[in-house]
């Protein structure tokens, strides 16, 4: 019968219940039409909430006609207001069933989560606007992958789980580690950031910031290796462009018969201040150790 048949059945049900509204019945009970008008809920919604158990009629006749008490208007009106917050029906059901203080607590927790999600979405939108405004076209053809040897060394490092909105921590960690390195003989090479896992709005790495130091300065050893790398300009530095650079480095390693021996990293050896860099300025290399 399809949608037209279903719509016809809905119209028939509405007509039947509206006819019931005009017939005799218990005057202490409200017909579904009256309850719908006074609660701000549609008759269709009331039938759905009955089937779900969210708002059951006080009385359902053998003919299927639904009737409600005036006391149920509070729940009906509360449901109507909560739906205006785009709240899922499962959460509405929990709030309607809870006593006042518990209901207030659940509503406050729900709205706090909504505001956090909106703040994250607003931050993402702002970053995308900035990134797209500064973005330059990708190179024609393949990204230019080069190879270099990296000697064994020691690094001071900090590691932390962060999502994309928290990557400002990288600058703070770099400043702290650089200050420590200066107290122990100085920095012995460009700092780099190792991505031990994906970092986006949901994934949190972890991310490790590393500053090379001389022997005896502490930290952890970084073994010698070869790495494939692509120089990255400011115009390609932000997602989604830089993710294509990571793809290109991984593809080069795979297509040349090698295997990654350590996680990918960004190596900051150009001395550029990223915020002040022009779109064509080199800011880092995306590198992948292989063997």
PDB file of C-alpha atoms in Angstrom:
ATOM      1  CA  UNK A   1       0.000   0.000   0.000  1.00  0.00           C
ATOM      2  CA  UNK A   2       3.011   2.279   0.514  1.00  0.00           C
ATOM      3  CA  UNK A   3       3.139   5.819   1.839  1.00  0.00           C
ATOM      4  CA  UNK A   4      -0.238   6.803   0.391  1.00  0.00           C
ATOM      5  CA  UNK A   5      -1.905   3.921   2.210  1.00  0.00           C
ATOM      6  CA  UNK A   6      -0.164   4.754   5.475  1.00  0.00           C
ATOM      7  CA  UNK A   7      -1.192   8.402   5.135  1.00  0.00           C
ATOM      8  CA  UNK A   8      -4.753   7.276   4.501  1.00  0.00           C
ATOM      9  CA  UNK A   9      -4.774   5.168   7.631  1.00  0.00           C
ATOM     10  CA  UNK A  10      -3.441   8.125   9.647  1.00  0.00           C
ATOM     11  CA  UNK A  11      -6.221  10.340   8.280  1.00  0.00           C
ATOM     12  CA  UNK A  12      -8.826   7.683   9.091  1.00  0.00           C
ATOM     13  CA  UNK A  13      -7.499   7.351  12.659  1.00  0.00           C
ATOM     14  CA  UNK A  14      -7.487  11.122  13.150  1.00  0.00           C
ATOM     15  CA  UNK A  15     -11.031  11.406  11.801  1.00  0.00           C
ATOM     16  CA  UNK A  16     -12.270   8.588  14.029  1.00  0.00           C
ATOM     17  CA  UNK A  17     -10.711  10.054  17.146  1.00  0.00           C
ATOM     18  CA  UNK A  18     -11.968  13.538  16.296  1.00  0.00           C
ATOM     19  CA  UNK A  19     -15.484  12.091  15.871  1.00  0.00           C
ATOM     20  CA  UNK A  20     -15.008  10.482  19.284  1.00  0.00           C
ATOM     21  CA  UNK A  21     -14.151  13.943  20.650  1.00  0.00           C
ATOM     22  CA  UNK A  22     -17.703  15.042  19.880  1.00  0.00           C
ATOM     23  CA  UNK A  23     -19.405  12.011  21.374  1.00  0.00           C
ATOM     24  CA  UNK A  24     -20.418  11.412  24.945  1.00  0.00           C
ATOM     25  CA  UNK A  25     -17.755  10.199  27.366  1.00  0.00           C
ATOM     26  CA  UNK A  26     -16.427  10.644  30.847  1.00  0.00           C
ATOM     27  CA  UNK A  27     -16.353  14.444  31.258  1.00  0.00           C
ATOM     28  CA  UNK A  28     -13.420  14.095  33.675  1.00  0.00           C
ATOM     29  CA  UNK A  29     -11.257  12.806  30.822  1.00  0.00           C
ATOM     30  CA  UNK A  30      -9.915  14.760  27.864  1.00  0.00           C
ATOM     31  CA  UNK A  31     -10.281  13.451  24.350  1.00  0.00           C
ATOM     32  CA  UNK A  32      -7.116  13.160  22.304  1.00  0.00           C
ATOM     33  CA  UNK A  33      -8.074  16.221  20.265  1.00  0.00           C
ATOM     34  CA  UNK A  34      -8.587  18.393  23.354  1.00  0.00           C
ATOM     35  CA  UNK A  35      -5.409  17.056  24.951  1.00  0.00           C
ATOM     36  CA  UNK A  36      -3.458  17.760  21.775  1.00  0.00           C
ATOM     37  CA  UNK A  37      -4.733  21.356  21.639  1.00  0.00           C
ATOM     38  CA  UNK A  38      -3.969  22.049  25.283  1.00  0.00           C
ATOM     39  CA  UNK A  39      -0.606  20.293  25.495  1.00  0.00           C
ATOM     40  CA  UNK A  40       0.890  21.582  22.247  1.00  0.00           C
ATOM     41  CA  UNK A  41       1.458  18.050  20.947  1.00  0.00           C
ATOM     42  CA  UNK A  42      -0.049  16.748  17.738  1.00  0.00           C
ATOM     43  CA  UNK A  43      -2.447  13.810  17.739  1.00  0.00           C
ATOM     44  CA  UNK A  44       0.071  11.894  15.628  1.00  0.00           C
ATOM     45  CA  UNK A  45       2.774  12.511  18.246  1.00  0.00           C
ATOM     46  CA  UNK A  46       0.437  11.415  21.041  1.00  0.00           C
ATOM     47  CA  UNK A  47      -0.239   8.107  19.294  1.00  0.00           C
ATOM     48  CA  UNK A  48       3.519   7.603  18.851  1.00  0.00           C
ATOM     49  CA  UNK A  49       4.229   8.406  22.509  1.00  0.00           C
ATOM     50  CA  UNK A  50       1.511   5.950  23.520  1.00  0.00           C
ATOM     51  CA  UNK A  51       3.152   3.168  21.498  1.00  0.00           C
ATOM     52  CA  UNK A  52       6.553   4.055  23.004  1.00  0.00           C
ATOM     53  CA  UNK A  53       5.212   4.181  26.545  1.00  0.00           C
ATOM     54  CA  UNK A  54       6.358   7.787  26.904  1.00  0.00           C
ATOM     55  CA  UNK A  55       2.846   9.208  27.507  1.00  0.00           C
ATOM     56  CA  UNK A  56       0.121   6.596  27.746  1.00  0.00           C
ATOM     57  CA  UNK A  57      -3.567   7.657  27.832  1.00  0.00           C
ATOM     58  CA  UNK A  58      -5.429   7.262  31.091  1.00  0.00           C
ATOM     59  CA  UNK A  59      -7.976   5.245  29.188  1.00  0.00           C
ATOM     60  CA  UNK A  60      -8.012   3.478  25.847  1.00  0.00           C
ATOM     61  CA  UNK A  61     -11.411   2.206  24.761  1.00  0.00           C
ATOM     62  CA  UNK A  62     -11.936  -1.121  23.029  1.00  0.00           C
ATOM     63  CA  UNK A  63     -12.420   0.912  19.859  1.00  0.00           C
ATOM     64  CA  UNK A  64      -8.925   2.375  20.297  1.00  0.00           C
ATOM     65  CA  UNK A  65     -10.051   5.871  21.308  1.00  0.00           C
ATOM     66  CA  UNK A  66      -7.613   7.499  23.709  1.00  0.00           C
ATOM     67  CA  UNK A  67      -8.512   9.745  26.665  1.00  0.00           C
ATOM     68  CA  UNK A  68      -6.274  11.624  29.085  1.00  0.00           C
ATOM     69  CA  UNK A  69      -6.561  13.265  32.494  1.00  0.00           C
ATOM     70  CA  UNK A  70      -5.888  16.927  33.101  1.00  0.00           C
ATOM     71  CA  UNK A  71      -3.006  15.912  35.377  1.00  0.00           C
ATOM     72  CA  UNK A  72      -1.261  14.476  32.306  1.00  0.00           C
ATOM     73  CA  UNK A  73      -1.155  17.924  30.687  1.00  0.00           C
ATOM     74  CA  UNK A  74       1.961  18.754  32.717  1.00  0.00           C
ATOM     75  CA  UNK A  75       3.854  15.800  31.223  1.00  0.00           C
ATOM     76  CA  UNK A  76       2.515  16.581  27.754  1.00  0.00           C
ATOM     77  CA  UNK A  77       3.557  20.212  27.927  1.00  0.00           C
ATOM     78  CA  UNK A  78       6.965  19.271  29.338  1.00  0.00           C
ATOM     79  CA  UNK A  79       7.514  16.836  26.470  1.00  0.00           C
ATOM     80  CA  UNK A  80       6.540  19.529  23.962  1.00  0.00           C
ATOM     81  CA  UNK A  81       9.080  21.949  25.446  1.00  0.00           C
ATOM     82  CA  UNK A  82      11.865  19.365  25.626  1.00  0.00           C
ATOM     83  CA  UNK A  83      11.306  18.455  21.977  1.00  0.00           C
ATOM     84  CA  UNK A  84      12.071  22.094  21.125  1.00  0.00           C
ATOM     85  CA  UNK A  85      15.586  21.423  22.483  1.00  0.00           C
ATOM     86  CA  UNK A  86      16.004  18.636  19.880  1.00  0.00           C
ATOM     87  CA  UNK A  87      16.280  16.191  22.770  1.00  0.00           C
ATOM     88  CA  UNK A  88      16.071  12.477  21.890  1.00  0.00           C
ATOM     89  CA  UNK A  89      12.866  10.796  23.000  1.00  0.00           C
ATOM     90  CA  UNK A  90      14.822   8.333  25.158  1.00  0.00           C
ATOM     91  CA  UNK A  91      16.264  11.219  27.180  1.00  0.00           C
ATOM     92  CA  UNK A  92      12.870  12.920  27.357  1.00  0.00           C
ATOM     93  CA  UNK A  93      11.393   9.715  28.767  1.00  0.00           C
ATOM     94  CA  UNK A  94      14.058   9.612  31.492  1.00  0.00           C
ATOM     95  CA  UNK A  95      13.418  13.250  32.446  1.00  0.00           C
ATOM     96  CA  UNK A  96       9.633  12.881  32.482  1.00  0.00           C
ATOM     97  CA  UNK A  97       9.908   9.798  34.707  1.00  0.00           C
ATOM     98  CA  UNK A  98      12.376  11.371  37.157  1.00  0.00           C
ATOM     99  CA  UNK A  99      11.414  13.392  40.262  1.00  0.00           C
ATOM    100  CA  UNK A 100      11.925  17.154  40.014  1.00  0.00           C
ATOM    101  CA  UNK A 101      15.533  17.520  41.260  1.00  0.00           C
ATOM    102  CA  UNK A 102      16.711  14.470  39.293  1.00  0.00           C
ATOM    103  CA  UNK A 103      14.913  15.699  36.186  1.00  0.00           C
ATOM    104  CA  UNK A 104      16.589  19.097  36.558  1.00  0.00           C
ATOM    105  CA  UNK A 105      19.987  17.428  36.906  1.00  0.00           C
ATOM    106  CA  UNK A 106      19.464  15.304  33.802  1.00  0.00           C
ATOM    107  CA  UNK A 107      18.341  18.325  31.792  1.00  0.00           C
ATOM    108  CA  UNK A 108      21.328  20.394  32.957  1.00  0.00           C
ATOM    109  CA  UNK A 109      23.741  17.564  32.047  1.00  0.00           C
ATOM    110  CA  UNK A 110      22.132  17.153  28.635  1.00  0.00           C
ATOM    111  CA  UNK A 111      22.366  20.858  27.843  1.00  0.00           C
ATOM    112  CA  UNK A 112      25.981  21.041  29.032  1.00  0.00           C
ATOM    113  CA  UNK A 113      26.826  18.268  26.560  1.00  0.00           C
ATOM    114  CA  UNK A 114      24.962  20.126  23.805  1.00  0.00           C
ATOM    115  CA  UNK A 115      26.898  23.326  24.498  1.00  0.00           C
ATOM    116  CA  UNK A 116      30.198  21.439  24.481  1.00  0.00           C
ATOM    117  CA  UNK A 117      29.332  19.858  21.141  1.00  0.00           C
ATOM    118  CA  UNK A 118      28.300  23.230  19.690  1.00  0.00           C
ATOM    119  CA  UNK A 119      31.519  24.832  20.955  1.00  0.00           C
ATOM    120  CA  UNK A 120      33.580  22.081  19.304  1.00  0.00           C
ATOM    121  CA  UNK A 121      31.632  22.487  16.065  1.00  0.00           C
ATOM    122  CA  UNK A 122      32.077  26.258  16.180  1.00  0.00           C
ATOM    123  CA  UNK A 123      35.829  25.821  16.711  1.00  0.00           C
ATOM    124  CA  UNK A 124      36.007  23.379  13.807  1.00  0.00           C
ATOM    125  CA  UNK A 125      34.102  25.757  11.538  1.00  0.00           C
ATOM    126  CA  UNK A 126      36.391  28.652  12.498  1.00  0.00           C
ATOM    127  CA  UNK A 127      39.506  26.583  11.802  1.00  0.00           C
ATOM    128  CA  UNK A 128      38.158  25.392   8.460  1.00  0.00           C
ATOM    129  CA  UNK A 129      37.390  28.969   7.439  1.00  0.00           C
ATOM    130  CA  UNK A 130      40.949  30.030   8.287  1.00  0.00           C
ATOM    131  CA  UNK A 131      42.482  26.954   6.652  1.00  0.00           C
ATOM    132  CA  UNK A 132      40.513  27.278   3.438  1.00  0.00           C
ATOM    133  CA  UNK A 133      41.302  30.996   3.205  1.00  0.00           C
ATOM    134  CA  UNK A 134      45.053  30.289   3.471  1.00  0.00           C
ATOM    135  CA  UNK A 135      45.069  27.071   1.420  1.00  0.00           C
ATOM    136  CA  UNK A 136      47.035  26.873  -1.823  1.00  0.00           C
ATOM    137  CA  UNK A 137      46.447  24.319  -4.588  1.00  0.00           C
ATOM    138  CA  UNK A 138      48.137  20.923  -4.273  1.00  0.00           C
ATOM    139  CA  UNK A 139      51.033  20.313  -6.681  1.00  0.00           C
ATOM    140  CA  UNK A 140      50.257  18.864 -10.080  1.00  0.00           C
ATOM    141  CA  UNK A 141      50.951  15.137 -10.036  1.00  0.00           C
ATOM    142  CA  UNK A 142      52.515  13.417  -7.035  1.00  0.00           C
ATOM    143  CA  UNK A 143      53.787  15.162  -3.923  1.00  0.00           C
ATOM    144  CA  UNK A 144      57.624  15.365  -4.116  1.00  0.00           C
ATOM    145  CA  UNK A 145      58.916  12.691  -1.698  1.00  0.00           C
ATOM    146  CA  UNK A 146      62.615  12.722  -0.734  1.00  0.00           C
ATOM    147  CA  UNK A 147      64.708  10.429   1.490  1.00  0.00           C
ATOM    148  CA  UNK A 148      67.295  11.233   4.156  1.00  0.00           C
ATOM    149  CA  UNK A 149      69.307   9.430   6.819  1.00  0.00           C
ATOM    150  CA  UNK A 150      68.822  10.459  10.442  1.00  0.00           C
ATOM    151  CA  UNK A 151      71.583   9.685  12.979  1.00  0.00           C
ATOM    152  CA  UNK A 152      70.866   8.172  16.388  1.00  0.00           C
ATOM    153  CA  UNK A 153      70.269  10.828  19.047  1.00  0.00           C
ATOM    154  CA  UNK A 154      68.721  11.605  22.404  1.00  0.00           C
ATOM    155  CA  UNK A 155      65.528  13.595  22.784  1.00  0.00           C
ATOM    156  CA  UNK A 156      63.630  15.226  25.608  1.00  0.00           C
ATOM    157  CA  UNK A 157      59.971  14.495  25.084  1.00  0.00           C
ATOM    158  CA  UNK A 158      56.438  14.964  26.385  1.00  0.00           C
ATOM    159  CA  UNK A 159      53.578  12.739  25.316  1.00  0.00           C
ATOM    160  CA  UNK A 160      49.884  13.407  25.723  1.00  0.00           C
ATOM    161  CA  UNK A 161      46.454  12.410  24.389  1.00  0.00           C
ATOM    162  CA  UNK A 162      44.973  15.420  22.579  1.00  0.00           C
ATOM    163  CA  UNK A 163      42.245  15.885  19.988  1.00  0.00           C
ATOM    164  CA  UNK A 164      42.429  18.303  17.069  1.00  0.00           C
ATOM    165  CA  UNK A 165      41.124  21.222  19.128  1.00  0.00           C
ATOM    166  CA  UNK A 166      43.868  20.736  21.737  1.00  0.00           C
ATOM    167  CA  UNK A 167      46.922  20.742  19.461  1.00  0.00           C
ATOM    168  CA  UNK A 168      47.921  24.132  20.868  1.00  0.00           C
ATOM    169  CA  UNK A 169      49.503  21.993  23.611  1.00  0.00           C
ATOM    170  CA  UNK A 170      52.291  21.186  21.121  1.00  0.00           C
ATOM    171  CA  UNK A 171      53.634  24.748  21.271  1.00  0.00           C
ATOM    172  CA  UNK A 172      53.510  24.797  25.055  1.00  0.00           C
ATOM    173  CA  UNK A 173      55.351  21.476  25.307  1.00  0.00           C
ATOM    174  CA  UNK A 174      57.939  22.611  22.752  1.00  0.00           C
ATOM    175  CA  UNK A 175      58.662  25.753  24.789  1.00  0.00           C
ATOM    176  CA  UNK A 176      59.031  23.754  28.018  1.00  0.00           C
ATOM    177  CA  UNK A 177      61.333  21.159  26.453  1.00  0.00           C
ATOM    178  CA  UNK A 178      63.430  23.792  24.692  1.00  0.00           C
ATOM    179  CA  UNK A 179      63.957  25.602  27.996  1.00  0.00           C
ATOM    180  CA  UNK A 180      65.062  22.326  29.630  1.00  0.00           C
ATOM    181  CA  UNK A 181      67.399  21.577  26.739  1.00  0.00           C
ATOM    182  CA  UNK A 182      69.047  24.994  27.069  1.00  0.00           C
ATOM    183  CA  UNK A 183      69.853  24.136  30.687  1.00  0.00           C
ATOM    184  CA  UNK A 184      71.548  20.899  29.593  1.00  0.00           C
ATOM    185  CA  UNK A 185      73.867  21.914  26.785  1.00  0.00           C
ATOM    186  CA  UNK A 186      71.399  23.261  24.259  1.00  0.00           C
ATOM    187  CA  UNK A 187      69.167  21.983  21.494  1.00  0.00           C
ATOM    188  CA  UNK A 188      70.907  19.660  19.019  1.00  0.00           C
ATOM    189  CA  UNK A 189      68.545  19.732  16.055  1.00  0.00           C
ATOM    190  CA  UNK A 190      65.056  20.649  14.905  1.00  0.00           C
ATOM    191  CA  UNK A 191      62.230  19.618  17.166  1.00  0.00           C
ATOM    192  CA  UNK A 192      59.670  17.176  15.838  1.00  0.00           C
ATOM    193  CA  UNK A 193      56.188  15.951  16.725  1.00  0.00           C
ATOM    194  CA  UNK A 194      55.405  12.221  16.573  1.00  0.00           C
ATOM    195  CA  UNK A 195      51.813  11.140  15.949  1.00  0.00           C
ATOM    196  CA  UNK A 196      51.439   7.728  17.608  1.00  0.00           C
ATOM    197  CA  UNK A 197      47.793   7.565  16.484  1.00  0.00           C
ATOM    198  CA  UNK A 198      45.198   9.523  14.571  1.00  0.00           C
ATOM    199  CA  UNK A 199      44.282  12.972  15.836  1.00  0.00           C
ATOM    200  CA  UNK A 200      40.956  14.499  14.879  1.00  0.00           C
ATOM    201  CA  UNK A 201      37.765  15.649  16.572  1.00  0.00           C
ATOM    202  CA  UNK A 202      37.283  12.192  18.132  1.00  0.00           C
ATOM    203  CA  UNK A 203      40.727  10.488  18.134  1.00  0.00           C
ATOM    204  CA  UNK A 204      43.433  11.619  20.565  1.00  0.00           C
ATOM    205  CA  UNK A 205      46.718  10.191  19.329  1.00  0.00           C
ATOM    206  CA  UNK A 206      48.696  10.183  21.548  1.00  0.00           C
ATOM    207  CA  UNK A 207      51.062  12.929  20.369  1.00  0.00           C
ATOM    208  CA  UNK A 208      54.722  13.206  21.417  1.00  0.00           C
ATOM    209  CA  UNK A 209      56.779  16.411  21.212  1.00  0.00           C
ATOM    210  CA  UNK A 210      60.539  15.772  20.919  1.00  0.00           C
ATOM    211  CA  UNK A 211      63.522  18.142  21.244  1.00  0.00           C
ATOM    212  CA  UNK A 212      66.962  16.659  20.369  1.00  0.00           C
ATOM    213  CA  UNK A 213      69.711  17.098  22.987  1.00  0.00           C
ATOM    214  CA  UNK A 214      73.285  15.970  23.471  1.00  0.00           C
ATOM    215  CA  UNK A 215      74.366  12.775  25.270  1.00  0.00           C
ATOM    216  CA  UNK A 216      74.005  12.960  29.022  1.00  0.00           C
ATOM    217  CA  UNK A 217      71.147  15.473  28.941  1.00  0.00           C
ATOM    218  CA  UNK A 218      68.569  12.806  29.746  1.00  0.00           C
ATOM    219  CA  UNK A 219      65.500  11.910  27.799  1.00  0.00           C
ATOM    220  CA  UNK A 220      65.052   8.864  25.591  1.00  0.00           C
ATOM    221  CA  UNK A 221      67.115   7.455  22.709  1.00  0.00           C
ATOM    222  CA  UNK A 222      65.900   7.911  19.136  1.00  0.00           C
ATOM    223  CA  UNK A 223      67.437   5.221  16.935  1.00  0.00           C
ATOM    224  CA  UNK A 224      69.126   5.917  13.608  1.00  0.00           C
ATOM    225  CA  UNK A 225      66.853   5.470  10.616  1.00  0.00           C
ATOM    226  CA  UNK A 226      66.031   6.528   7.118  1.00  0.00           C
ATOM    227  CA  UNK A 227      62.888   8.520   6.536  1.00  0.00           C
ATOM    228  CA  UNK A 228      60.800   9.534   3.551  1.00  0.00           C
ATOM    229  CA  UNK A 229      59.619  13.121   3.767  1.00  0.00           C
ATOM    230  CA  UNK A 230      57.744  15.891   1.989  1.00  0.00           C
ATOM    231  CA  UNK A 231      58.414  19.595   2.704  1.00  0.00           C
ATOM    232  CA  UNK A 232      55.172  21.367   3.640  1.00  0.00           C
ATOM    233  CA  UNK A 233      54.332  25.017   3.048  1.00  0.00           C
ATOM    234  CA  UNK A 234      52.019  27.090   5.189  1.00  0.00           C
ATOM    235  CA  UNK A 235      49.380  26.823   2.465  1.00  0.00           C
ATOM    236  CA  UNK A 236      49.369  23.027   2.835  1.00  0.00           C
ATOM    237  CA  UNK A 237      49.894  22.860   6.597  1.00  0.00           C
ATOM    238  CA  UNK A 238      46.326  22.532   7.858  1.00  0.00           C
ATOM    239  CA  UNK A 239      43.797  19.744   7.300  1.00  0.00           C
ATOM    240  CA  UNK A 240      42.604  18.548   4.906  1.00  0.00           C
ATOM    241  CA  UNK A 241      45.650  19.373   2.747  1.00  0.00           C
ATOM    242  CA  UNK A 242      48.319  18.092   5.139  1.00  0.00           C
ATOM    243  CA  UNK A 243      46.506  14.746   5.439  1.00  0.00           C
ATOM    244  CA  UNK A 244      47.117  14.273   1.696  1.00  0.00           C
ATOM    245  CA  UNK A 245      50.831  14.773   2.379  1.00  0.00           C
ATOM    246  CA  UNK A 246      50.769  12.005   5.008  1.00  0.00           C
ATOM    247  CA  UNK A 247      48.999   9.767   2.476  1.00  0.00           C
ATOM    248  CA  UNK A 248      51.693  10.510  -0.117  1.00  0.00           C
ATOM    249  CA  UNK A 249      54.561   9.599   2.242  1.00  0.00           C
ATOM    250  CA  UNK A 250      52.899   6.356   3.336  1.00  0.00           C
ATOM    251  CA  UNK A 251      52.153   5.461  -0.292  1.00  0.00           C
ATOM    252  CA  UNK A 252      55.795   6.089  -1.328  1.00  0.00           C
ATOM    253  CA  UNK A 253      57.092   3.790   1.439  1.00  0.00           C
ATOM    254  CA  UNK A 254      54.621   1.060   0.502  1.00  0.00           C
ATOM    255  CA  UNK A 255      55.144   1.293  -3.255  1.00  0.00           C
ATOM    256  CA  UNK A 256      58.928   1.099  -2.866  1.00  0.00           C
ATOM    257  CA  UNK A 257      58.669  -2.132  -0.919  1.00  0.00           C
ATOM    258  CA  UNK A 258      59.552  -0.731   2.497  1.00  0.00           C
ATOM    259  CA  UNK A 259      57.818  -0.869   5.864  1.00  0.00           C
ATOM    260  CA  UNK A 260      57.302   1.936   8.360  1.00  0.00           C
ATOM    261  CA  UNK A 261      59.492   1.356  11.439  1.00  0.00           C
ATOM    262  CA  UNK A 262      58.147   4.241  13.547  1.00  0.00           C
ATOM    263  CA  UNK A 263      55.103   6.518  13.548  1.00  0.00           C
ATOM    264  CA  UNK A 264      54.893   9.527  11.204  1.00  0.00           C
ATOM    265  CA  UNK A 265      56.112  12.872  12.434  1.00  0.00           C
ATOM    266  CA  UNK A 266      56.313  16.540  11.566  1.00  0.00           C
ATOM    267  CA  UNK A 267      59.870  17.914  11.649  1.00  0.00           C
ATOM    268  CA  UNK A 268      60.198  21.653  12.218  1.00  0.00           C
ATOM    269  CA  UNK A 269      63.547  22.586  10.723  1.00  0.00           C
ATOM    270  CA  UNK A 270      62.813  25.753   8.752  1.00  0.00           C
ATOM    271  CA  UNK A 271      62.699  28.286  11.564  1.00  0.00           C
ATOM    272  CA  UNK A 272      59.330  29.603  10.424  1.00  0.00           C
ATOM    273  CA  UNK A 273      56.817  31.076  12.834  1.00  0.00           C
ATOM    274  CA  UNK A 274      53.712  29.340  11.531  1.00  0.00           C
ATOM    275  CA  UNK A 275      51.241  32.089  12.383  1.00  0.00           C
ATOM    276  CA  UNK A 276      53.394  34.685  10.618  1.00  0.00           C
ATOM    277  CA  UNK A 277      54.355  32.531   7.608  1.00  0.00           C
ATOM    278  CA  UNK A 278      53.139  33.334   4.110  1.00  0.00           C
ATOM    279  CA  UNK A 279      51.240  30.617   2.212  1.00  0.00           C
ATOM    280  CA  UNK A 280      54.347  29.688   0.204  1.00  0.00           C
ATOM    281  CA  UNK A 281      56.771  29.555   3.162  1.00  0.00           C
ATOM    282  CA  UNK A 282      58.095  26.157   4.218  1.00  0.00           C
ATOM    283  CA  UNK A 283      57.081  25.365   7.787  1.00  0.00           C
ATOM    284  CA  UNK A 284      57.817  21.648   8.344  1.00  0.00           C
ATOM    285  CA  UNK A 285      58.463  18.240   6.780  1.00  0.00           C
ATOM    286  CA  UNK A 286      56.038  15.353   7.060  1.00  0.00           C
ATOM    287  CA  UNK A 287      58.313  12.348   7.560  1.00  0.00           C
ATOM    288  CA  UNK A 288      57.930   8.579   7.952  1.00  0.00           C
ATOM    289  CA  UNK A 289      60.838   6.384   9.173  1.00  0.00           C
ATOM    290  CA  UNK A 290      61.143   3.205   7.113  1.00  0.00           C
ATOM    291  CA  UNK A 291      63.288   0.136   6.761  1.00  0.00           C
TER     292      UNK A 291
END
